[in-house]
Amino acid sequence: MSDIDSQDDSNMSADDAEKPSKDGHIGEQSVSGPGGTPKTSLLEARDPDAFDKPTLITTRSRLAKDFRFRVMCILTACASVLILVFLLGSILGAGIPTLSWTLLTGTPEPEPENAGMWPALMGTLWVCTMCALITLPLGIGTAILIEEFTPRNRIARQVLALIQLNITNLAGVPSVVYGILGLTAFVSMFSLFDNSDNADGPSMEVGAVYYDQFSNVASDPFIDTGDTEAEERYFLFPVETRDAPSTVPKTGMLAYENSEGGLKEVEIIAIDPFADDAPTDADALSRTIDSTSDPGRISEKQWYYLRLPFGRGVVAGALTLMLVILPVIIISTQESLRAVPGTLRAGALGLGATPWQVVWNVTLPSAIPGIMTGSILAMSRAIGETAPILIIAGIVYIRSAPQHLMDDYTVMPLQIYNWTSRPQEEFHNIAAGGIVILLAILLTFNAVAVLIRHRMQNKLN
Amino acid sequence: MLKSTTLCLVATLILNISAFSVSAQNTGLLGKVAIDGSSTVYPISEAAASGFQKQYPNVKVSVGVSGTGGGFKRFTVGDTDISDASRPIKDSEFKAARESGINFFELPVAYDGLTLVAQKNNTWLNNLTIDEIKKIFLAGSAAKTWAEVREGWPNEQIRIFAPGTDSGTFDYFKEVVVGKTGGSLRSDMSTSEDDNVLVTGVSGTPNSIGFFGVAYYEENKDKLKSISIVNPKTGDSVSPTSQTIENGTYAPFSRPLFIYVNADSFKRPEMRKFVGYYLQNAAKLSSSSGYVALPTAIYKEAMMHCRKGKTGTHYLTSDLEKRSGPVTEIYQESNLVK
């Protein structure tokens, strides 16, 4: 501190030396008129009582104000840094001891010591990657349109101005509102594709295979199979469509059974338990199906599975987060495009480049560092967003990572929120561990972006 | 022939199932079970899902926490297979289910004891009668100081910490305290959706009172003391323990928690297995999640409901009027309304 003080003093003295003369000069000017040639008496102009004293006082008070302001800035900066350090310290203190391989790769369990956040981690990665892939081209494209391709037509210009106004306003809308919007727009798609028979069912889909699943009689707790012990087995009959009539099992039909090595074919026996006796042979019994039982319609989805409406899957989540961060990305991209000197554009245009060539080869490359900064901030927000995801996914317990774009998922902030609201202290501790992991992922994302930004900057220089 | 033996053996089978379901992993069963609803019931459903998926790793169970009302909204349009509920279904929700042709099984899974708590070192606040609770919490007659509640208590301001107005816990407390008079709870309470905030609030504020589920009290016994409730029928003051909640003497603040199972989904083998697992292990799962197990007879009755396909609610009359009382009296087949 003493160093700074002494520096301040020296600054002040330098200012003191310089400023009065300047002020005096201005004072002189006002009296003496243009050109600086003294028309009135020199004595009056140089009278120290008339000019120097009052200006000295005001200068001193101004400098004191300046000093106070500087101190205030230092204090606020210190306060915010201290708070951050305190928060980080307490989170790291509570979180680091609970970090474990289980927490990273495990599934959520009711026992805190076995609980992990792998599904939430993968959910976050899926949703945020999808969100970035959709949002960055859209946001940057919009910003380029508004900034670089200003139309000559007056009406078109006004439309763009209206869009600009909306984007600026949308940046301040609370994210939970976007969650509700996402629910209607992406999850149910305004009920445009509703099915009459099933509210949840998709009306269009690609990449799903449907099966009718039967249990064997041994696995039905409500059927007596006599003394013969038989293992629990389940059989699958492929069906054409989701709405196809149920399969009626008959003796001798071939069914699939899921096992370690994938689906294998099995010949089944069908009986009516109220009329026929169950086979007494253990193997036959294990292949016996109650022909009167209802099958369960299940589906197996390929990695490219797509459906309309999107339902509560990864895509709906990514699109909703897109709504949240799109305005931020557009505005920051606009800012960095504006920061590109006009001379660069003019030079390129003068060399005969088309507007597209100018944008692609000149403006965008020099704006990339700024765009990256904005995108980093926006994506960090998307990763930490809880409210919209809670509304559109609503799931906090799931044991598997998403397998396709329409799969159920949960995200890390939701998992952490759920753990902190538990009564058990141990859950609060692993929540702290979860926060540390979330922070680590955030910093990794940011580091990559900073790296890209650095590279681009070097290239330009 | 088989039919008769089946029926005879039901009771023994129900008892035996837990023995034979502890077998090795079964990778043959595939499918999905979607659960959503109350965050109070969530820990039990999570424990059930976790235990079930250890046996059937290829069944995907997902559990959400949209709240009891939010869960029913999805359940009554067929969006989910099971709805967690910390209160019985309301008439409006029941009508919605009827309209979309959804039949359901109403299955009680545990008791939750609503616990009134005070600061650990509070020496005088040991028990409360229902009338005194009304004096403290009702909007119209709200007492400002403890001296107004009972003579001899300090002339200090009452500070209240309560769960958020959207929670089932708040609804339930309001229903018990306000009753059918249509009044409301006082508005100058500190509320939070996060019960841990209430724990911190009560434990750090002298002369304060708060209420939440018994699980939060059990975990914070070192910071809080529970207030006994004077049973309006017997006049004894009863503290919330698993025993008093189970035998119904901790009245009127013990409530049953439910799962509602879509009857169409229940036809699917993986759903049958899951619901079976849930009911067979409900006693264990609920006590490990901090709740109190229901009497065994109720679980058996619930199993029978599923087995015989007895859908509908017990908590509404055929005119869709609300029915209330202890679960042991209400949960009977004769009260079912489809």
Short mmCIF file of N, CA, C and O in Angstrom, two decimals, chain B residues 219-290:
data_model
loop_
_atom_site.label_atom_id
_atom_site.label_comp_id
_atom_site.label_asym_id
_atom_site.label_seq_id
_atom_site.Cartn_x
_atom_site.Cartn_y
_atom_site.Cartn_z
N GLU B 219 -32.49 -36.47 10.58
CA GLU B 219 -31.11 -36.20 10.20
C GLU B 219 -30.50 -35.04 10.99
O GLU B 219 -29.31 -34.84 10.97
N ASN B 220 -31.36 -34.24 11.64
CA ASN B 220 -30.84 -33.04 12.32
C ASN B 220 -31.21 -33.02 13.80
O ASN B 220 -31.41 -31.97 14.37
N LYS B 221 -31.30 -34.22 14.38
CA LYS B 221 -31.69 -34.34 15.78
C LYS B 221 -30.77 -33.57 16.71
O LYS B 221 -31.18 -33.12 17.77
N ASP B 222 -29.49 -33.42 16.30
CA ASP B 222 -28.54 -32.74 17.17
C ASP B 222 -28.78 -31.23 17.21
O ASP B 222 -28.35 -30.56 18.13
N LYS B 223 -29.49 -30.68 16.21
CA LYS B 223 -29.71 -29.23 16.17
C LYS B 223 -31.14 -28.84 16.56
O LYS B 223 -31.40 -27.68 16.86
N LEU B 224 -32.05 -29.79 16.48
CA LEU B 224 -33.47 -29.46 16.66
C LEU B 224 -34.10 -30.35 17.72
O LEU B 224 -33.60 -31.43 18.01
N LYS B 225 -35.22 -29.87 18.26
CA LYS B 225 -36.01 -30.77 19.09
C LYS B 225 -37.42 -30.82 18.52
O LYS B 225 -37.93 -29.82 18.01
N SER B 226 -38.03 -31.97 18.58
CA SER B 226 -39.37 -32.09 18.02
C SER B 226 -40.38 -31.72 19.09
O SER B 226 -40.16 -31.94 20.28
N ILE B 227 -41.48 -31.14 18.66
CA ILE B 227 -42.53 -30.74 19.60
C ILE B 227 -43.60 -31.82 19.58
O ILE B 227 -44.07 -32.22 18.51
N SER B 228 -43.97 -32.30 20.76
CA SER B 228 -45.02 -33.32 20.81
C SER B 228 -46.37 -32.68 20.51
O SER B 228 -46.59 -31.50 20.79
N ILE B 229 -47.24 -33.47 19.93
CA ILE B 229 -48.58 -32.98 19.61
C ILE B 229 -49.57 -33.67 20.54
O ILE B 229 -49.51 -34.89 20.73
N VAL B 230 -50.46 -32.89 21.13
CA VAL B 230 -51.47 -33.48 22.00
C VAL B 230 -52.55 -34.10 21.12
O VAL B 230 -53.20 -33.41 20.34
N ASN B 231 -52.65 -35.41 21.19
CA ASN B 231 -53.62 -36.13 20.38
C ASN B 231 -55.03 -35.65 20.73
O ASN B 231 -55.44 -35.72 21.89
N PRO B 232 -55.79 -35.14 19.75
CA PRO B 232 -57.08 -34.55 20.07
C PRO B 232 -58.08 -35.55 20.65
O PRO B 232 -59.00 -35.16 21.36
N LYS B 233 -57.89 -36.85 20.39
CA LYS B 233 -58.85 -37.83 20.91
C LYS B 233 -58.49 -38.28 22.31
O LYS B 233 -59.33 -38.31 23.21
N THR B 234 -57.22 -38.64 22.52
CA THR B 234 -56.84 -39.21 23.81
C THR B 234 -56.35 -38.16 24.81
O THR B 234 -56.37 -38.40 26.01
N GLY B 235 -55.88 -37.02 24.32
CA GLY B 235 -55.38 -35.99 25.20
C GLY B 235 -53.94 -36.22 25.63
O GLY B 235 -53.39 -35.46 26.42
N ASP B 236 -53.31 -37.29 25.15
CA ASP B 236 -51.90 -37.53 25.47
C ASP B 236 -51.02 -36.71 24.53
O ASP B 236 -51.37 -36.50 23.37
N SER B 237 -49.87 -36.28 25.07
CA SER B 237 -48.98 -35.61 24.13
C SER B 237 -48.01 -36.64 23.56
O SER B 237 -47.41 -37.43 24.28
N VAL B 238 -47.94 -36.67 22.22
CA VAL B 238 -47.23 -37.74 21.51
C VAL B 238 -46.14 -37.13 20.65
O VAL B 238 -46.37 -36.16 19.92
N SER B 239 -44.93 -37.68 20.76
CA SER B 239 -43.85 -37.20 19.90
C SER B 239 -43.75 -38.09 18.67
O SER B 239 -44.12 -39.26 18.72
N PRO B 240 -43.24 -37.52 17.55
CA PRO B 240 -43.21 -38.31 16.33
C PRO B 240 -42.08 -39.33 16.33
O PRO B 240 -40.92 -38.97 16.17
N THR B 241 -42.41 -40.58 16.51
CA THR B 241 -41.44 -41.65 16.34
C THR B 241 -42.04 -42.62 15.35
O THR B 241 -43.23 -42.53 15.04
N SER B 242 -41.22 -43.54 14.84
CA SER B 242 -41.77 -44.47 13.86
C SER B 242 -42.93 -45.26 14.47
O SER B 242 -43.91 -45.58 13.80
N GLN B 243 -42.83 -45.51 15.77
CA GLN B 243 -43.88 -46.26 16.43
C GLN B 243 -45.20 -45.48 16.47
O GLN B 243 -46.25 -45.99 16.08
N THR B 244 -45.13 -44.25 16.94
CA THR B 244 -46.37 -43.48 17.10
C THR B 244 -46.97 -43.12 15.75
O THR B 244 -48.18 -43.00 15.62
N ILE B 245 -46.11 -42.95 14.74
CA ILE B 245 -46.65 -42.64 13.41
C ILE B 245 -47.35 -43.87 12.85
O ILE B 245 -48.45 -43.80 12.31
N GLU B 246 -46.72 -45.04 13.05
CA GLU B 246 -47.29 -46.26 12.49
C GLU B 246 -48.60 -46.64 13.18
O GLU B 246 -49.57 -46.99 12.53
N ASN B 247 -48.66 -46.51 14.51
CA ASN B 247 -49.89 -46.92 15.17
C ASN B 247 -50.95 -45.82 15.21
O ASN B 247 -52.03 -46.00 15.76
N GLY B 248 -50.63 -44.69 14.59
CA GLY B 248 -51.67 -43.67 14.40
C GLY B 248 -51.90 -42.78 15.60
O GLY B 248 -52.77 -41.91 15.55
N THR B 249 -51.14 -42.95 16.69
CA THR B 249 -51.36 -42.07 17.84
C THR B 249 -50.76 -40.68 17.59
O THR B 249 -51.20 -39.72 18.19
N TYR B 250 -49.77 -40.60 16.70
CA TYR B 250 -49.26 -39.28 16.34
C TYR B 250 -50.23 -38.67 15.33
O TYR B 250 -50.02 -38.71 14.14
N ALA B 251 -51.32 -38.16 15.85
CA ALA B 251 -52.35 -37.61 14.99
C ALA B 251 -52.44 -36.11 15.25
O ALA B 251 -52.16 -35.65 16.36
N PRO B 252 -52.87 -35.31 14.32
CA PRO B 252 -53.28 -35.67 12.96
C PRO B 252 -52.19 -35.45 11.93
O PRO B 252 -52.49 -35.32 10.76
N PHE B 253 -50.91 -35.41 12.36
CA PHE B 253 -49.88 -34.99 11.42
C PHE B 253 -49.13 -36.13 10.73
O PHE B 253 -48.06 -35.91 10.22
N SER B 254 -49.67 -37.35 10.75
CA SER B 254 -49.01 -38.37 9.94
C SER B 254 -49.83 -38.58 8.67
O SER B 254 -51.05 -38.63 8.71
N ARG B 255 -49.14 -38.66 7.56
CA ARG B 255 -49.85 -38.77 6.29
C ARG B 255 -49.27 -39.92 5.48
O ARG B 255 -48.06 -40.20 5.56
N PRO B 256 -50.10 -40.60 4.67
CA PRO B 256 -49.57 -41.64 3.80
C PRO B 256 -48.99 -41.05 2.52
O PRO B 256 -49.44 -40.01 2.05
N LEU B 257 -47.98 -41.71 1.95
CA LEU B 257 -47.43 -41.34 0.65
C LEU B 257 -47.84 -42.41 -0.35
O LEU B 257 -47.94 -43.59 0.00
N PHE B 258 -48.07 -42.00 -1.59
CA PHE B 258 -48.62 -42.94 -2.57
C PHE B 258 -47.76 -43.04 -3.82
O PHE B 258 -47.00 -42.12 -4.14
N ILE B 259 -47.94 -44.16 -4.53
CA ILE B 259 -47.61 -44.15 -5.95
C ILE B 259 -48.88 -44.49 -6.70
O ILE B 259 -49.71 -45.29 -6.23
N TYR B 260 -49.08 -43.86 -7.83
CA TYR B 260 -50.22 -44.15 -8.71
C TYR B 260 -49.65 -44.83 -9.95
O TYR B 260 -48.73 -44.32 -10.57
N VAL B 261 -50.23 -46.01 -10.28
CA VAL B 261 -49.68 -46.80 -11.38
C VAL B 261 -50.70 -46.86 -12.51
O VAL B 261 -51.85 -47.24 -12.29
N ASN B 262 -50.27 -46.47 -13.69
CA ASN B 262 -51.13 -46.55 -14.86
C ASN B 262 -51.46 -48.01 -15.16
O ASN B 262 -50.58 -48.84 -15.34
N ALA B 263 -52.77 -48.34 -15.22
CA ALA B 263 -53.18 -49.74 -15.36
C ALA B 263 -52.80 -50.31 -16.73
O ALA B 263 -52.52 -51.49 -16.85
N ASP B 264 -52.78 -49.46 -17.75
CA ASP B 264 -52.37 -49.94 -19.08
C ASP B 264 -50.89 -50.31 -19.08
O ASP B 264 -50.49 -51.34 -19.61
N SER B 265 -50.10 -49.43 -18.49
CA SER B 265 -48.66 -49.71 -18.43
C SER B 265 -48.40 -50.96 -17.59
O SER B 265 -47.44 -51.68 -17.83
N PHE B 266 -49.26 -51.18 -16.62
CA PHE B 266 -49.05 -52.30 -15.69
C PHE B 266 -49.09 -53.64 -16.39
O PHE B 266 -48.60 -54.64 -15.88
N LYS B 267 -49.67 -53.69 -17.60
CA LYS B 267 -49.71 -54.96 -18.35
C LYS B 267 -48.31 -55.36 -18.82
O LYS B 267 -48.07 -56.52 -19.09
N ARG B 268 -47.44 -54.40 -18.95
CA ARG B 268 -46.10 -54.71 -19.47
C ARG B 268 -45.30 -55.49 -18.43
O ARG B 268 -45.31 -55.15 -17.25
N PRO B 269 -44.62 -56.55 -18.86
CA PRO B 269 -43.88 -57.37 -17.88
C PRO B 269 -42.91 -56.58 -17.01
O PRO B 269 -42.83 -56.83 -15.80
N GLU B 270 -42.19 -55.63 -17.60
CA GLU B 270 -41.20 -54.90 -16.79
C GLU B 270 -41.90 -54.03 -15.74
O GLU B 270 -41.38 -53.85 -14.64
N MET B 271 -43.11 -53.52 -16.07
CA MET B 271 -43.85 -52.73 -15.09
C MET B 271 -44.36 -53.61 -13.96
O MET B 271 -44.31 -53.25 -12.79
N ARG B 272 -44.87 -54.80 -14.33
CA ARG B 272 -45.36 -55.72 -13.30
C ARG B 272 -44.24 -56.05 -12.33
O ARG B 272 -44.41 -56.05 -11.11
N LYS B 273 -43.07 -56.33 -12.91
CA LYS B 273 -41.93 -56.69 -12.08
C LYS B 273 -41.55 -55.53 -11.17
O LYS B 273 -41.28 -55.71 -10.00
N PHE B 274 -41.54 -54.33 -11.76
CA PHE B 274 -41.09 -53.18 -10.98
C PHE B 274 -42.07 -52.86 -9.84
O PHE B 274 -41.66 -52.65 -8.70
N VAL B 275 -43.36 -52.83 -10.17
CA VAL B 275 -44.35 -52.51 -9.14
C VAL B 275 -44.32 -53.58 -8.06
O VAL B 275 -44.40 -53.29 -6.86
N GLY B 276 -44.19 -54.85 -8.50
CA GLY B 276 -44.07 -55.94 -7.53
C GLY B 276 -42.89 -55.72 -6.60
O GLY B 276 -43.01 -55.81 -5.38
N TYR B 277 -41.75 -55.36 -7.20
CA TYR B 277 -40.54 -55.12 -6.41
C TYR B 277 -40.77 -53.97 -5.43
O TYR B 277 -40.40 -54.04 -4.26
N TYR B 278 -41.39 -52.91 -5.92
CA TYR B 278 -41.65 -51.71 -5.12
C TYR B 278 -42.47 -52.08 -3.88
O TYR B 278 -42.11 -51.75 -2.74
N LEU B 279 -43.58 -52.80 -4.11
CA LEU B 279 -44.46 -53.11 -2.99
C LEU B 279 -43.82 -54.09 -2.01
O LEU B 279 -43.97 -53.96 -0.80
N GLN B 280 -43.12 -55.11 -2.56
CA GLN B 280 -42.50 -56.08 -1.66
C GLN B 280 -41.44 -55.44 -0.78
O GLN B 280 -41.22 -55.86 0.35
N ASN B 281 -40.76 -54.44 -1.33
CA ASN B 281 -39.66 -53.84 -0.58
C ASN B 281 -40.02 -52.49 0.02
O ASN B 281 -39.16 -51.81 0.58
N ALA B 282 -41.30 -52.09 -0.10
CA ALA B 282 -41.68 -50.73 0.32
C ALA B 282 -41.34 -50.46 1.78
O ALA B 282 -40.87 -49.36 2.12
N ALA B 283 -41.57 -51.45 2.64
CA ALA B 283 -41.32 -51.24 4.06
C ALA B 283 -39.85 -50.90 4.29
O ALA B 283 -39.51 -49.92 4.96
N LYS B 284 -38.99 -51.73 3.67
CA LYS B 284 -37.55 -51.53 3.85
C LYS B 284 -37.10 -50.22 3.21
O LYS B 284 -36.35 -49.43 3.81
N LEU B 285 -37.59 -49.98 1.98
CA LEU B 285 -37.17 -48.78 1.25
C LEU B 285 -37.60 -47.52 1.97
O LEU B 285 -36.85 -46.54 2.04
N SER B 286 -38.83 -47.53 2.54
CA SER B 286 -39.30 -46.30 3.16
C SER B 286 -38.54 -46.02 4.44
O SER B 286 -38.20 -44.87 4.72
N SER B 287 -38.25 -47.06 5.24
CA SER B 287 -37.53 -46.74 6.47
C SER B 287 -36.09 -46.35 6.18
O SER B 287 -35.52 -45.52 6.90
N SER B 288 -35.50 -46.90 5.11
CA SER B 288 -34.13 -46.48 4.81
C SER B 288 -34.09 -45.07 4.23
O SER B 288 -33.05 -44.42 4.23
N SER B 289 -35.22 -44.59 3.70
CA SER B 289 -35.25 -43.21 3.19
C SER B 289 -35.73 -42.23 4.23
O SER B 289 -36.00 -41.08 3.92
N GLY B 290 -35.91 -42.67 5.47
CA GLY B 290 -36.28 -41.75 6.53
C GLY B 290 -37.78 -41.67 6.77
O GLY B 290 -38.24 -40.82 7.52
#
